[in-house]
Short mmCIF file of C-alpha atoms in Angstrom, two decimals:
data_model
loop_
_atom_site.label_atom_id
_atom_site.label_comp_id
_atom_site.label_asym_id
_atom_site.label_seq_id
_atom_site.Cartn_x
_atom_site.Cartn_y
_atom_site.Cartn_z
CA MET G 1 -9.44 -71.58 -88.22
CA SER G 2 -5.72 -72.25 -88.57
CA LYS G 3 -3.24 -70.61 -86.23
CA LEU G 4 -1.70 -68.60 -89.06
CA ARG G 5 -5.10 -67.34 -90.14
CA LEU G 6 -5.96 -66.42 -86.55
CA ILE G 7 -2.71 -64.48 -86.15
CA ALA G 8 -3.14 -62.67 -89.44
CA SER G 9 -6.72 -61.68 -88.72
CA THR G 10 -5.85 -60.63 -85.19
CA ALA G 11 -2.97 -58.49 -86.40
CA PHE G 12 -5.17 -56.84 -89.04
CA ALA G 13 -7.90 -56.11 -86.51
CA ALA G 14 -5.31 -54.78 -84.06
CA LEU G 15 -4.04 -52.31 -86.64
CA VAL G 16 -7.56 -51.19 -87.43
CA ALA G 17 -8.40 -50.78 -83.75
CA GLY G 18 -5.14 -49.00 -83.03
CA ILE G 19 -4.00 -51.56 -80.49
CA ALA G 20 -0.25 -51.37 -80.04
CA GLY G 21 2.01 -54.17 -81.18
CA THR G 22 2.17 -56.71 -83.91
CA ALA G 23 1.01 -60.28 -83.66
CA ALA G 24 3.52 -61.61 -86.20
CA ALA G 25 5.04 -64.91 -85.11
CA LYS G 26 3.14 -64.81 -81.86
CA THR G 27 0.30 -66.80 -80.37
CA VAL G 28 -2.14 -64.09 -79.37
CA VAL G 29 -5.30 -64.55 -77.33
CA THR G 30 -7.83 -61.73 -77.48
CA MET G 31 -10.53 -61.86 -74.82
CA ASN G 32 -13.27 -59.39 -74.00
CA THR G 33 -14.09 -58.46 -70.44
CA VAL G 34 -17.19 -56.55 -69.40
CA GLN G 35 -15.65 -54.19 -66.85
CA ILE G 36 -12.51 -52.09 -66.58
CA PHE G 37 -9.38 -53.07 -64.68
CA GLY G 38 -9.61 -50.89 -61.59
CA THR G 39 -6.04 -51.47 -60.41
CA ILE G 40 -3.12 -53.86 -60.79
CA ASP G 41 -1.59 -52.96 -57.42
CA PRO G 42 -1.51 -56.23 -55.40
CA ALA G 43 -2.25 -54.30 -52.21
CA LYS G 44 -5.49 -52.90 -53.66
CA ILE G 45 -6.96 -55.53 -56.02
CA SER G 46 -10.47 -56.67 -55.14
CA ASP G 47 -12.61 -57.83 -58.06
CA TYR G 48 -12.41 -60.36 -60.87
CA THR G 49 -10.75 -58.13 -63.47
CA ASP G 50 -8.16 -56.88 -60.98
CA TYR G 51 -7.25 -60.45 -60.09
CA MET G 52 -7.35 -61.54 -63.74
CA ALA G 53 -4.50 -59.15 -64.47
CA ALA G 54 -2.66 -59.74 -61.20
CA VAL G 55 -2.47 -63.55 -61.46
CA ASN G 56 -0.59 -63.12 -64.74
CA LEU G 57 1.69 -60.24 -63.69
CA TYR G 58 2.56 -61.55 -60.22
CA ASP G 59 3.17 -64.79 -58.36
CA GLY G 60 2.36 -65.55 -54.73
CA LEU G 61 3.94 -67.88 -52.24
CA ILE G 62 1.42 -70.59 -53.11
CA THR G 63 -1.36 -71.00 -55.66
CA VAL G 64 -4.53 -73.06 -56.14
CA ASP G 65 -5.62 -75.69 -58.66
CA SER G 66 -9.11 -76.39 -60.01
CA ASN G 67 -9.85 -78.74 -57.10
CA GLY G 68 -8.94 -76.10 -54.53
CA ASN G 69 -5.64 -77.78 -53.62
CA LEU G 70 -2.79 -75.54 -52.50
CA LEU G 71 0.30 -75.79 -54.69
CA PRO G 72 3.82 -74.38 -54.34
CA GLU G 73 4.67 -71.27 -56.34
CA LEU G 74 7.37 -68.90 -55.05
CA ALA G 75 7.54 -71.11 -51.97
CA GLU G 76 8.71 -74.67 -52.51
CA SER G 77 7.46 -75.88 -49.12
CA TRP G 78 5.88 -74.79 -45.85
CA THR G 79 5.46 -76.07 -42.31
CA VAL G 80 2.76 -75.28 -39.74
CA SER G 81 3.33 -75.36 -35.99
CA PRO G 82 1.15 -77.69 -33.85
CA ASP G 83 -0.87 -74.73 -32.52
CA ALA G 84 -1.30 -73.37 -36.11
CA LYS G 85 0.00 -69.95 -35.02
CA GLU G 86 3.34 -70.14 -36.83
CA VAL G 87 3.86 -70.91 -40.52
CA ILE G 88 7.28 -71.06 -42.16
CA PHE G 89 7.73 -70.86 -45.95
CA LYS G 90 10.89 -71.92 -47.77
CA LEU G 91 11.37 -70.01 -51.05
CA ARG G 92 12.53 -71.54 -54.31
CA GLY G 93 16.17 -70.84 -55.00
CA ASP G 94 15.57 -70.08 -58.69
CA ALA G 95 12.62 -67.69 -58.35
CA HIS G 96 13.25 -64.24 -59.79
CA PHE G 97 11.36 -61.11 -60.72
CA THR G 98 10.88 -60.02 -64.31
CA ASP G 99 13.89 -57.68 -64.02
CA GLY G 100 16.04 -60.73 -63.22
CA SER G 101 16.61 -59.99 -59.53
CA PRO G 102 16.06 -62.90 -57.12
CA VAL G 103 12.93 -63.20 -54.99
CA LYS G 104 14.07 -62.93 -51.37
CA ALA G 105 12.43 -63.32 -48.00
CA SER G 106 12.71 -59.55 -47.58
CA ASP G 107 10.42 -59.09 -50.62
CA VAL G 108 7.77 -61.24 -48.94
CA VAL G 109 8.07 -59.28 -45.70
CA TYR G 110 7.81 -55.98 -47.55
CA SER G 111 4.78 -57.13 -49.59
CA PHE G 112 2.81 -58.10 -46.50
CA GLU G 113 3.87 -55.05 -44.47
CA ARG G 114 2.84 -52.81 -47.37
CA LEU G 115 -0.51 -54.60 -47.66
CA LEU G 116 -1.25 -54.14 -43.96
CA LYS G 117 -0.22 -50.47 -44.05
CA ILE G 118 -2.35 -49.58 -47.10
CA ASN G 119 -5.20 -51.69 -45.64
CA GLN G 120 -7.14 -52.22 -48.84
CA GLY G 121 -7.79 -55.12 -51.20
CA PRO G 122 -7.00 -58.47 -49.54
CA ALA G 123 -5.84 -56.83 -46.29
CA ASN G 124 -9.21 -57.48 -44.63
CA LEU G 125 -8.54 -61.22 -44.86
CA PHE G 126 -5.91 -60.80 -42.16
CA ALA G 127 -7.76 -58.52 -39.76
CA ASP G 128 -6.65 -59.34 -36.19
CA VAL G 129 -4.52 -62.19 -37.60
CA LEU G 130 -1.43 -60.42 -38.94
CA LYS G 131 -0.06 -57.23 -37.47
CA PRO G 132 2.97 -55.13 -38.40
CA GLY G 133 5.99 -57.25 -37.55
CA SER G 134 4.12 -60.56 -37.86
CA VAL G 135 6.08 -61.54 -40.99
CA THR G 136 9.84 -61.88 -40.61
CA ALA G 137 12.78 -63.09 -42.67
CA VAL G 138 14.58 -66.01 -41.00
CA ASP G 139 17.19 -65.97 -43.76
CA ALA G 140 17.31 -64.96 -47.44
CA HIS G 141 15.00 -67.81 -48.48
CA THR G 142 12.93 -68.47 -45.35
CA VAL G 143 9.92 -66.47 -44.13
CA LYS G 144 8.10 -66.88 -40.83
CA PHE G 145 4.49 -65.82 -40.20
CA THR G 146 3.50 -65.45 -36.55
CA LEU G 147 -0.26 -65.21 -36.23
CA ALA G 148 -1.81 -63.05 -33.52
CA LYS G 149 -4.43 -65.75 -32.98
CA ALA G 150 -5.44 -69.10 -34.40
CA PHE G 151 -6.88 -68.71 -37.89
CA ALA G 152 -7.86 -72.02 -39.45
CA PRO G 153 -8.10 -70.83 -43.09
CA PHE G 154 -4.75 -68.99 -43.03
CA LEU G 155 -2.97 -71.10 -45.65
CA SER G 156 -5.96 -70.78 -47.97
CA THR G 157 -5.74 -66.98 -47.81
CA VAL G 158 -2.05 -66.76 -48.70
CA PRO G 159 -2.54 -67.14 -52.50
CA ALA G 160 -4.57 -63.90 -52.48
CA VAL G 161 -1.40 -61.91 -51.75
CA PHE G 162 1.11 -61.40 -54.56
CA ILE G 163 4.75 -60.62 -53.92
CA VAL G 164 6.24 -57.37 -55.20
CA ASN G 165 9.86 -56.52 -55.93
CA ALA G 166 10.69 -54.51 -52.82
CA ASP G 167 13.71 -52.75 -54.34
CA VAL G 168 11.72 -51.52 -57.34
CA VAL G 169 8.74 -50.35 -55.30
CA LYS G 170 10.88 -48.61 -52.69
CA LYS G 171 12.73 -46.80 -55.47
CA ASN G 172 9.35 -45.55 -56.74
CA ALA G 173 7.63 -45.25 -53.36
CA GLY G 174 6.93 -41.51 -53.55
CA ILE G 175 4.69 -40.36 -50.73
CA ASP G 176 2.17 -43.20 -50.97
CA ASP G 177 4.20 -46.41 -50.58
CA GLY G 178 4.34 -46.93 -54.33
CA GLN G 179 0.58 -46.78 -54.93
CA THR G 180 0.96 -44.28 -57.76
CA TYR G 181 3.73 -46.33 -59.37
CA LEU G 182 2.03 -49.72 -59.06
CA ALA G 183 -1.26 -48.30 -60.31
CA THR G 184 0.20 -48.38 -63.83
CA ASN G 185 3.35 -50.52 -63.53
CA ALA G 186 3.99 -54.13 -62.51
CA ALA G 187 6.88 -55.21 -60.30
CA GLY G 188 6.33 -58.94 -59.94
CA ALA G 189 7.66 -62.39 -60.67
CA GLY G 190 4.70 -63.51 -62.79
CA PRO G 191 4.80 -65.15 -66.21
CA TYR G 192 3.67 -62.02 -68.09
CA THR G 193 4.67 -58.37 -68.20
CA LEU G 194 2.46 -55.35 -68.82
CA LYS G 195 2.76 -54.18 -72.42
CA ALA G 196 -0.06 -51.64 -72.79
CA TRP G 197 -3.04 -50.41 -70.81
CA ASP G 198 -5.76 -48.00 -71.88
CA ARG G 199 -7.86 -48.02 -68.71
CA GLY G 200 -11.23 -47.65 -70.37
CA ALA G 201 -10.58 -49.77 -73.45
CA SER G 202 -7.95 -52.52 -73.27
CA MET G 203 -4.99 -54.14 -71.58
CA THR G 204 -2.20 -56.16 -73.19
CA ILE G 205 0.29 -58.43 -71.43
CA GLU G 206 3.15 -60.38 -73.01
CA ARG G 207 4.93 -63.55 -72.02
CA ASP G 208 8.23 -63.28 -70.15
CA PRO G 209 10.44 -65.91 -71.85
CA LYS G 210 12.68 -65.95 -68.76
CA TYR G 211 9.87 -66.86 -66.35
CA TYR G 212 11.46 -69.01 -63.65
CA LYS G 213 8.85 -71.80 -63.88
CA GLY G 214 8.94 -71.98 -67.68
CA PHE G 215 6.02 -72.73 -70.00
CA GLY G 216 4.43 -75.84 -71.41
CA ASP G 217 3.67 -76.70 -75.03
CA GLY G 218 1.81 -74.14 -77.11
CA PRO G 219 2.35 -71.19 -74.76
CA ILE G 220 0.28 -68.03 -75.11
CA ASP G 221 2.68 -65.23 -76.07
CA GLU G 222 0.33 -62.32 -75.68
CA VAL G 223 -3.05 -61.72 -74.07
CA ARG G 224 -5.20 -58.76 -75.11
CA TRP G 225 -8.26 -57.89 -73.10
CA ILE G 226 -10.79 -55.64 -74.84
CA ILE G 227 -13.26 -54.01 -72.47
CA THR G 228 -16.79 -54.15 -73.81
CA ASN G 229 -20.14 -55.38 -72.55
CA ASP G 230 -21.89 -54.61 -75.82
CA GLU G 231 -23.13 -57.87 -77.30
CA ALA G 232 -23.03 -56.58 -80.90
CA THR G 233 -19.38 -55.58 -80.47
CA VAL G 234 -18.48 -59.02 -79.12
CA ARG G 235 -20.15 -60.71 -82.09
CA SER G 236 -18.39 -58.31 -84.48
CA LEU G 237 -14.99 -59.03 -82.91
CA ALA G 238 -15.66 -62.74 -83.28
CA ALA G 239 -16.81 -62.42 -86.90
CA SER G 240 -13.68 -60.43 -87.82
CA GLY G 241 -11.44 -63.16 -86.41
CA GLU G 242 -10.05 -60.99 -83.62
CA LEU G 243 -11.84 -62.53 -80.65
CA THR G 244 -10.30 -65.72 -79.30
CA MET G 245 -12.21 -66.06 -76.03
CA SER G 246 -15.34 -64.35 -74.75
CA SER G 247 -15.99 -63.13 -71.25
CA GLN G 248 -18.13 -65.27 -68.97
CA TYR G 249 -20.93 -62.69 -68.97
CA GLN G 250 -22.35 -62.85 -72.49
CA SER G 251 -26.02 -63.26 -73.34
CA PRO G 252 -27.36 -66.65 -74.47
CA ASP G 253 -27.90 -65.18 -77.95
CA THR G 254 -24.23 -64.21 -78.23
CA TYR G 255 -23.01 -67.66 -77.18
CA LYS G 256 -25.35 -69.18 -79.75
CA ALA G 257 -24.16 -66.80 -82.50
CA LEU G 258 -20.48 -67.52 -81.79
CA LYS G 259 -21.02 -71.27 -81.76
CA GLU G 260 -22.77 -71.06 -85.12
CA MET G 261 -19.69 -69.38 -86.61
CA GLY G 262 -17.98 -72.78 -86.41
CA ARG G 263 -14.74 -71.50 -84.88
CA PHE G 264 -15.77 -71.58 -81.23
CA ASN G 265 -16.53 -74.18 -78.61
CA ILE G 266 -18.78 -73.20 -75.72
CA VAL G 267 -17.07 -74.40 -72.56
CA SER G 268 -18.92 -74.29 -69.27
CA SER G 269 -18.37 -75.23 -65.67
CA ASP G 270 -20.33 -75.18 -62.45
CA THR G 271 -18.73 -72.91 -59.88
CA THR G 272 -18.80 -71.85 -56.26
CA ILE G 273 -19.62 -68.28 -57.35
CA GLY G 274 -22.91 -66.97 -56.03
CA PHE G 275 -25.15 -64.43 -57.77
CA TYR G 276 -27.01 -62.31 -55.23
CA LEU G 277 -29.41 -59.46 -54.93
CA LYS G 278 -27.65 -57.75 -52.06
CA LEU G 279 -30.15 -55.91 -49.86
CA ASN G 280 -28.90 -52.87 -47.96
CA THR G 281 -30.16 -53.63 -44.47
CA LYS G 282 -29.54 -50.07 -43.26
CA VAL G 283 -31.64 -47.99 -45.70
CA PRO G 284 -35.41 -47.89 -46.44
CA PRO G 285 -37.22 -50.01 -47.36
CA THR G 286 -34.79 -52.93 -47.09
CA ASP G 287 -34.06 -52.04 -43.47
CA ASP G 288 -37.26 -53.98 -42.73
CA ILE G 289 -36.84 -57.76 -42.67
CA HIS G 290 -40.37 -58.28 -43.97
CA ILE G 291 -39.58 -56.19 -47.05
CA ARG G 292 -36.41 -58.24 -47.59
CA LYS G 293 -38.41 -61.45 -47.36
CA ALA G 294 -41.02 -59.99 -49.71
CA LEU G 295 -38.29 -59.31 -52.28
CA ALA G 296 -37.14 -62.90 -52.01
CA TYR G 297 -40.68 -64.16 -52.62
CA ALA G 298 -41.13 -61.70 -55.52
CA THR G 299 -38.12 -63.12 -57.41
CA ASP G 300 -38.91 -65.39 -60.35
CA TYR G 301 -35.97 -67.77 -59.93
CA ASP G 302 -36.89 -70.13 -62.76
CA THR G 303 -37.04 -67.33 -65.32
CA VAL G 304 -33.73 -65.90 -64.13
CA ARG G 305 -31.94 -69.27 -64.20
CA ASN G 306 -33.52 -70.88 -67.22
CA VAL G 307 -34.24 -67.94 -69.52
CA ILE G 308 -32.12 -64.92 -68.68
CA VAL G 309 -28.78 -66.36 -67.51
CA PRO G 310 -27.88 -70.02 -66.87
CA GLY G 311 -27.18 -71.01 -63.30
CA GLY G 312 -27.70 -73.56 -60.58
CA PRO G 313 -29.69 -73.44 -57.34
CA LEU G 314 -28.47 -71.30 -54.46
CA ASN G 315 -30.39 -71.88 -51.25
CA GLY G 316 -28.33 -69.65 -48.98
CA PRO G 317 -25.08 -67.72 -48.75
CA LEU G 318 -22.82 -70.73 -49.38
CA PRO G 319 -22.85 -72.61 -52.71
CA SER G 320 -23.25 -76.37 -52.46
CA GLY G 321 -19.77 -76.83 -53.96
CA PHE G 322 -18.45 -76.43 -50.41
CA ALA G 323 -19.89 -79.88 -49.76
CA ASP G 324 -18.47 -80.61 -46.31
CA PHE G 325 -19.68 -77.29 -44.94
CA TYR G 326 -22.97 -76.90 -46.82
CA ALA G 327 -26.30 -76.85 -44.96
CA SER G 328 -28.18 -79.27 -47.20
CA ASP G 329 -31.39 -78.92 -45.17
CA LEU G 330 -31.96 -75.32 -46.32
CA GLN G 331 -35.18 -74.89 -48.26
CA ALA G 332 -34.93 -73.65 -51.83
CA PRO G 333 -36.23 -70.09 -52.23
CA LYS G 334 -39.52 -69.90 -54.08
CA PHE G 335 -41.43 -67.42 -56.22
CA ASP G 336 -44.71 -66.70 -54.40
CA MET G 337 -46.41 -63.32 -54.89
CA ASP G 338 -49.09 -64.06 -52.28
CA ALA G 339 -46.40 -64.77 -49.69
CA ALA G 340 -44.68 -61.52 -50.72
CA LYS G 341 -47.92 -59.59 -50.10
CA ALA G 342 -48.24 -61.19 -46.67
CA GLU G 343 -44.71 -60.11 -45.72
CA ILE G 344 -45.34 -56.53 -46.86
CA ALA G 345 -48.49 -56.45 -44.74
CA GLN G 346 -46.32 -57.21 -41.67
CA SER G 347 -43.77 -54.50 -42.48
CA LYS G 348 -43.63 -50.91 -41.20
CA TYR G 349 -44.23 -49.81 -44.81
CA ALA G 350 -47.60 -51.56 -45.11
CA GLY G 351 -50.42 -49.58 -46.69
CA GLN G 352 -48.26 -47.08 -48.56
CA GLU G 353 -46.39 -46.79 -51.83
CA ILE G 354 -42.87 -48.08 -51.20
CA PRO G 355 -39.99 -46.40 -53.09
CA ILE G 356 -37.09 -48.76 -53.87
CA THR G 357 -33.92 -48.46 -55.97
CA LEU G 358 -32.72 -51.43 -57.98
CA GLY G 359 -29.04 -51.20 -58.90
CA TYR G 360 -27.17 -53.13 -61.57
CA VAL G 361 -24.06 -52.92 -63.77
CA ALA G 362 -24.64 -50.54 -66.69
CA GLY G 363 -24.54 -52.12 -70.13
CA THR G 364 -24.89 -55.68 -68.81
CA LYS G 365 -27.91 -56.93 -70.71
CA PHE G 366 -28.86 -59.86 -68.51
CA GLU G 367 -28.66 -57.75 -65.34
CA GLU G 368 -30.90 -55.16 -66.96
CA GLU G 369 -33.39 -57.92 -67.84
CA ILE G 370 -33.36 -59.22 -64.26
CA SER G 371 -33.90 -55.71 -62.92
CA LEU G 372 -36.83 -55.12 -65.28
CA LEU G 373 -38.34 -58.48 -64.30
CA MET G 374 -38.05 -57.48 -60.63
CA GLN G 375 -39.64 -54.10 -61.39
CA SER G 376 -42.62 -55.76 -63.06
CA ASN G 377 -43.20 -58.00 -60.05
CA LEU G 378 -42.59 -55.33 -57.43
CA GLU G 379 -44.92 -52.77 -59.02
CA GLN G 380 -47.72 -55.32 -58.66
CA LEU G 381 -47.00 -55.27 -54.93
CA GLY G 382 -47.13 -51.49 -54.50
CA PHE G 383 -43.45 -50.59 -54.89
CA LYS G 384 -42.36 -47.47 -56.78
CA VAL G 385 -39.22 -48.68 -58.55
CA THR G 386 -36.24 -46.58 -59.61
CA GLN G 387 -33.73 -48.31 -61.86
CA GLN G 388 -30.11 -47.33 -61.22
CA SER G 389 -27.48 -48.56 -63.66
CA ASP G 390 -23.87 -47.62 -62.94
CA PRO G 391 -20.53 -48.62 -64.45
CA TRP G 392 -18.64 -51.07 -62.28
CA ASN G 393 -16.07 -48.56 -61.04
CA ARG G 394 -18.93 -46.35 -59.85
CA ILE G 395 -20.57 -49.30 -58.07
CA THR G 396 -17.37 -50.03 -56.17
CA GLU G 397 -17.27 -46.36 -55.15
CA ILE G 398 -20.87 -45.95 -53.98
CA SER G 399 -20.74 -49.23 -52.05
CA THR G 400 -18.23 -47.75 -49.61
CA LYS G 401 -20.98 -45.76 -47.84
CA VAL G 402 -24.28 -46.94 -46.40
CA ASP G 403 -26.36 -44.05 -47.73
CA THR G 404 -25.06 -44.31 -51.32
CA THR G 405 -25.42 -48.09 -51.58
CA PRO G 406 -28.70 -48.89 -53.40
CA ALA G 407 -31.41 -50.81 -51.58
CA VAL G 408 -30.83 -53.67 -54.05
CA SER G 409 -27.59 -54.45 -55.91
CA GLN G 410 -26.87 -57.30 -58.32
CA ILE G 411 -23.52 -58.81 -57.37
CA PHE G 412 -21.56 -61.92 -58.30
CA PHE G 413 -19.31 -63.05 -55.48
CA GLY G 414 -17.08 -66.09 -55.34
CA PRO G 415 -14.36 -67.36 -53.04
CA THR G 416 -11.30 -65.15 -52.87
CA TYR G 417 -9.58 -68.19 -51.37
CA PRO G 418 -10.70 -71.83 -51.23
CA SER G 419 -12.42 -71.80 -47.85
CA PRO G 420 -16.00 -71.15 -46.69
CA ASP G 421 -14.56 -68.31 -44.64
CA SER G 422 -14.03 -66.36 -47.85
CA MET G 423 -17.78 -66.42 -48.53
CA PHE G 424 -18.76 -65.36 -45.01
CA PHE G 425 -16.13 -62.93 -43.74
CA THR G 426 -15.89 -60.75 -46.84
CA GLN G 427 -19.64 -60.49 -47.33
CA TYR G 428 -21.09 -60.50 -43.83
CA HIS G 429 -18.52 -59.62 -41.16
CA SER G 430 -18.67 -56.09 -39.78
CA LYS G 431 -14.92 -55.65 -40.23
CA ALA G 432 -15.31 -56.21 -43.97
CA ALA G 433 -18.14 -53.70 -44.41
CA GLY G 434 -17.78 -50.94 -46.94
CA THR G 435 -17.06 -52.80 -50.17
CA TRP G 436 -19.14 -53.95 -53.13
CA ALA G 437 -18.92 -57.49 -51.71
CA SER G 438 -20.61 -56.42 -48.46
CA ALA G 439 -23.33 -54.20 -49.89
CA GLU G 440 -25.76 -55.76 -47.38
CA TRP G 441 -24.20 -53.72 -44.55
CA LEU G 442 -25.33 -56.53 -42.25
CA GLN G 443 -23.11 -55.63 -39.26
CA ASN G 444 -24.73 -58.15 -36.95
CA PRO G 445 -22.81 -59.02 -33.74
CA GLY G 446 -24.22 -62.55 -33.63
CA ILE G 447 -23.12 -63.25 -37.20
CA ASP G 448 -19.69 -61.73 -36.48
CA ALA G 449 -19.27 -64.00 -33.46
CA LEU G 450 -20.06 -67.16 -35.45
CA ILE G 451 -17.68 -66.18 -38.26
CA ASP G 452 -14.93 -65.50 -35.71
CA LYS G 453 -15.61 -68.81 -33.96
CA ALA G 454 -15.32 -70.74 -37.23
CA ARG G 455 -12.08 -68.94 -38.06
CA GLU G 456 -10.54 -70.01 -34.75
CA THR G 457 -11.73 -73.63 -34.86
CA ALA G 458 -9.22 -76.12 -36.23
CA ASP G 459 -11.43 -79.21 -35.92
CA ALA G 460 -13.09 -79.69 -39.33
CA LYS G 461 -16.31 -81.22 -37.99
CA GLN G 462 -16.83 -78.48 -35.41
CA GLN G 463 -16.09 -75.89 -38.04
CA ALA G 464 -18.65 -77.46 -40.40
CA ASP G 465 -21.30 -77.36 -37.67
CA ILE G 466 -20.62 -73.65 -37.11
CA TYR G 467 -20.87 -72.89 -40.82
CA LYS G 468 -24.16 -74.75 -41.11
CA GLU G 469 -25.61 -72.80 -38.19
CA LEU G 470 -24.31 -69.62 -39.77
CA GLN G 471 -26.08 -70.35 -43.07
CA HIS G 472 -29.43 -70.82 -41.32
CA LYS G 473 -29.05 -67.59 -39.34
CA ILE G 474 -28.13 -65.58 -42.44
CA VAL G 475 -31.07 -67.00 -44.39
CA ASP G 476 -33.36 -66.05 -41.48
CA LEU G 477 -32.04 -62.46 -41.63
CA GLN G 478 -32.49 -62.38 -45.44
CA PRO G 479 -29.73 -59.84 -46.26
CA ASP G 480 -29.70 -61.22 -49.80
CA VAL G 481 -31.94 -62.73 -52.40
CA PHE G 482 -30.04 -65.89 -53.33
CA LEU G 483 -30.47 -65.98 -57.10
CA GLN G 484 -28.20 -68.81 -58.24
CA THR G 485 -24.74 -70.24 -58.49
CA GLN G 486 -22.94 -69.11 -61.60
CA THR G 487 -22.43 -71.51 -64.46
CA VAL G 488 -19.37 -70.02 -66.11
CA GLN G 489 -19.49 -70.09 -69.90
CA HIS G 490 -16.89 -69.01 -72.43
CA ALA G 491 -16.87 -69.11 -76.19
CA MET G 492 -13.31 -70.29 -76.92
CA ASP G 493 -11.50 -70.76 -80.20
CA LYS G 494 -11.26 -74.49 -80.88
CA CYS G 495 -7.46 -74.19 -80.90
CA LEU G 496 -7.36 -72.79 -77.35
CA GLU G 497 -7.47 -75.14 -74.35
CA GLY G 498 -6.97 -74.80 -70.64
CA PHE G 499 -10.04 -73.31 -69.01
CA HIS G 500 -10.91 -75.00 -65.73
CA ALA G 501 -12.89 -73.22 -63.04
CA VAL G 502 -10.82 -72.58 -59.91
CA PRO G 503 -12.47 -71.85 -56.54
CA MET G 504 -10.46 -68.67 -56.12
CA GLN G 505 -11.06 -65.35 -57.75
CA SER G 506 -9.85 -65.30 -61.41
CA PHE G 507 -7.10 -67.89 -60.89
CA ASP G 508 -8.73 -69.77 -63.78
CA TYR G 509 -7.46 -67.00 -66.09
CA LYS G 510 -3.77 -67.45 -65.39
CA PHE G 511 -2.65 -68.02 -68.95
CA THR G 512 0.21 -70.38 -68.13
CA ARG G 513 -2.64 -72.88 -67.71
CA TYR G 514 -3.70 -72.41 -71.35
CA SER G 515 -2.19 -73.70 -74.58
CA TRP G 516 -2.62 -73.28 -78.32
CA THR G 517 -3.11 -76.71 -79.84
CA CYS G 518 -3.23 -75.93 -83.57
CA LYS G 519 -0.07 -75.93 -85.70
#
């Protein structure tokens, strides 16, 4: 399809759908996403849609490329002290917010102080590492971080924090440090500005032509996200010409249908994102390790990976993409109903009907199919299964309490920053408990101690040894069924290029990395 035809069809569909704005003379990308944007406040963002918006509306001190390398963004350079407890960032002299005001060291200080005070979103990455007063302005363009203790992955965590315009937020601080204001407004230095947001239906961002880093050839002028996990709707949007790029969570049938339309390429990439059945270790029946092991044996991995949703092997909590830290001697999980029966016989629930709740994201077809497959297998073993489908925002809410977190939850989790620590601390450390990412409620002192030890170890080989030990111990505790690593797939218009998987949450959807190649 030509660019002009795409624009015309997109504009027509936008009028029909009532989406604000006209696409005339613009390069517009329309992408569906399967869950709502919970927040765009950088101090509260936590999941892939939150970060997908934030990476376009805000910039951080540094960013990450598809190989996991750290790159300058608002900061042009940084230095680390020999003991790794002090890091100094030098800001770019030309960096400015979307209102034209310069980015200053005081904005960085305010952004981190606000994050620590609100204590949500990425704040848990800095638990016991940064405290109030740890970030100071040396001068207008120099920021110093003084760490409370050695934290080897510190630089890798910095891209997770986006810098807000302190003057704007303070002016709109209200009684909640600007949380109400930033819930629906952006105050960043990113390449795009917020144009429209209907929380349950869509979000539109538009390119800031004055972005301090500029744009390459074929820039994307406007991005429209339409929130739908209905496969028929996605195919209809594609057939009408409105859809430019699908989400990464479509069914195999939808990818096939879009490819057959002739306008789309199916692009795919292996990732370091894990897909888990998270087992709540604090509620019946998954409080019993033998039941957790039985669930792992009762999982038909081949059918999940080869029939329901494509993916690669996942033998433990860490995907093999973290090659230097990966425990390659872990055995692959296997589907074995006899072994599952033997585990149940050793449990405290042996000889009785075992009630269990299987949770998944409502409206997500492949998760429903996985849950039904699990139900079929578990009922053969004497379980009484209750299916619980909830919208994503409800899942994030119920996961904050032990007794409302289902016994089993289907969760994708990938690195929030390019370090193995991001896979262990956020999911398994007691200080990170109470989020959708830690629905296991593991809270194990021995696991905490190993995670802390790895965080404080600067020697790469020693750190790798700790992580390998950690993987074995977590597998032995079986707080998860390790389903697979995600193979990300998108149906993309043949004129759109730029998708490359990045080992950091949703950084692959920063649309300055994309270009429109058709004239």
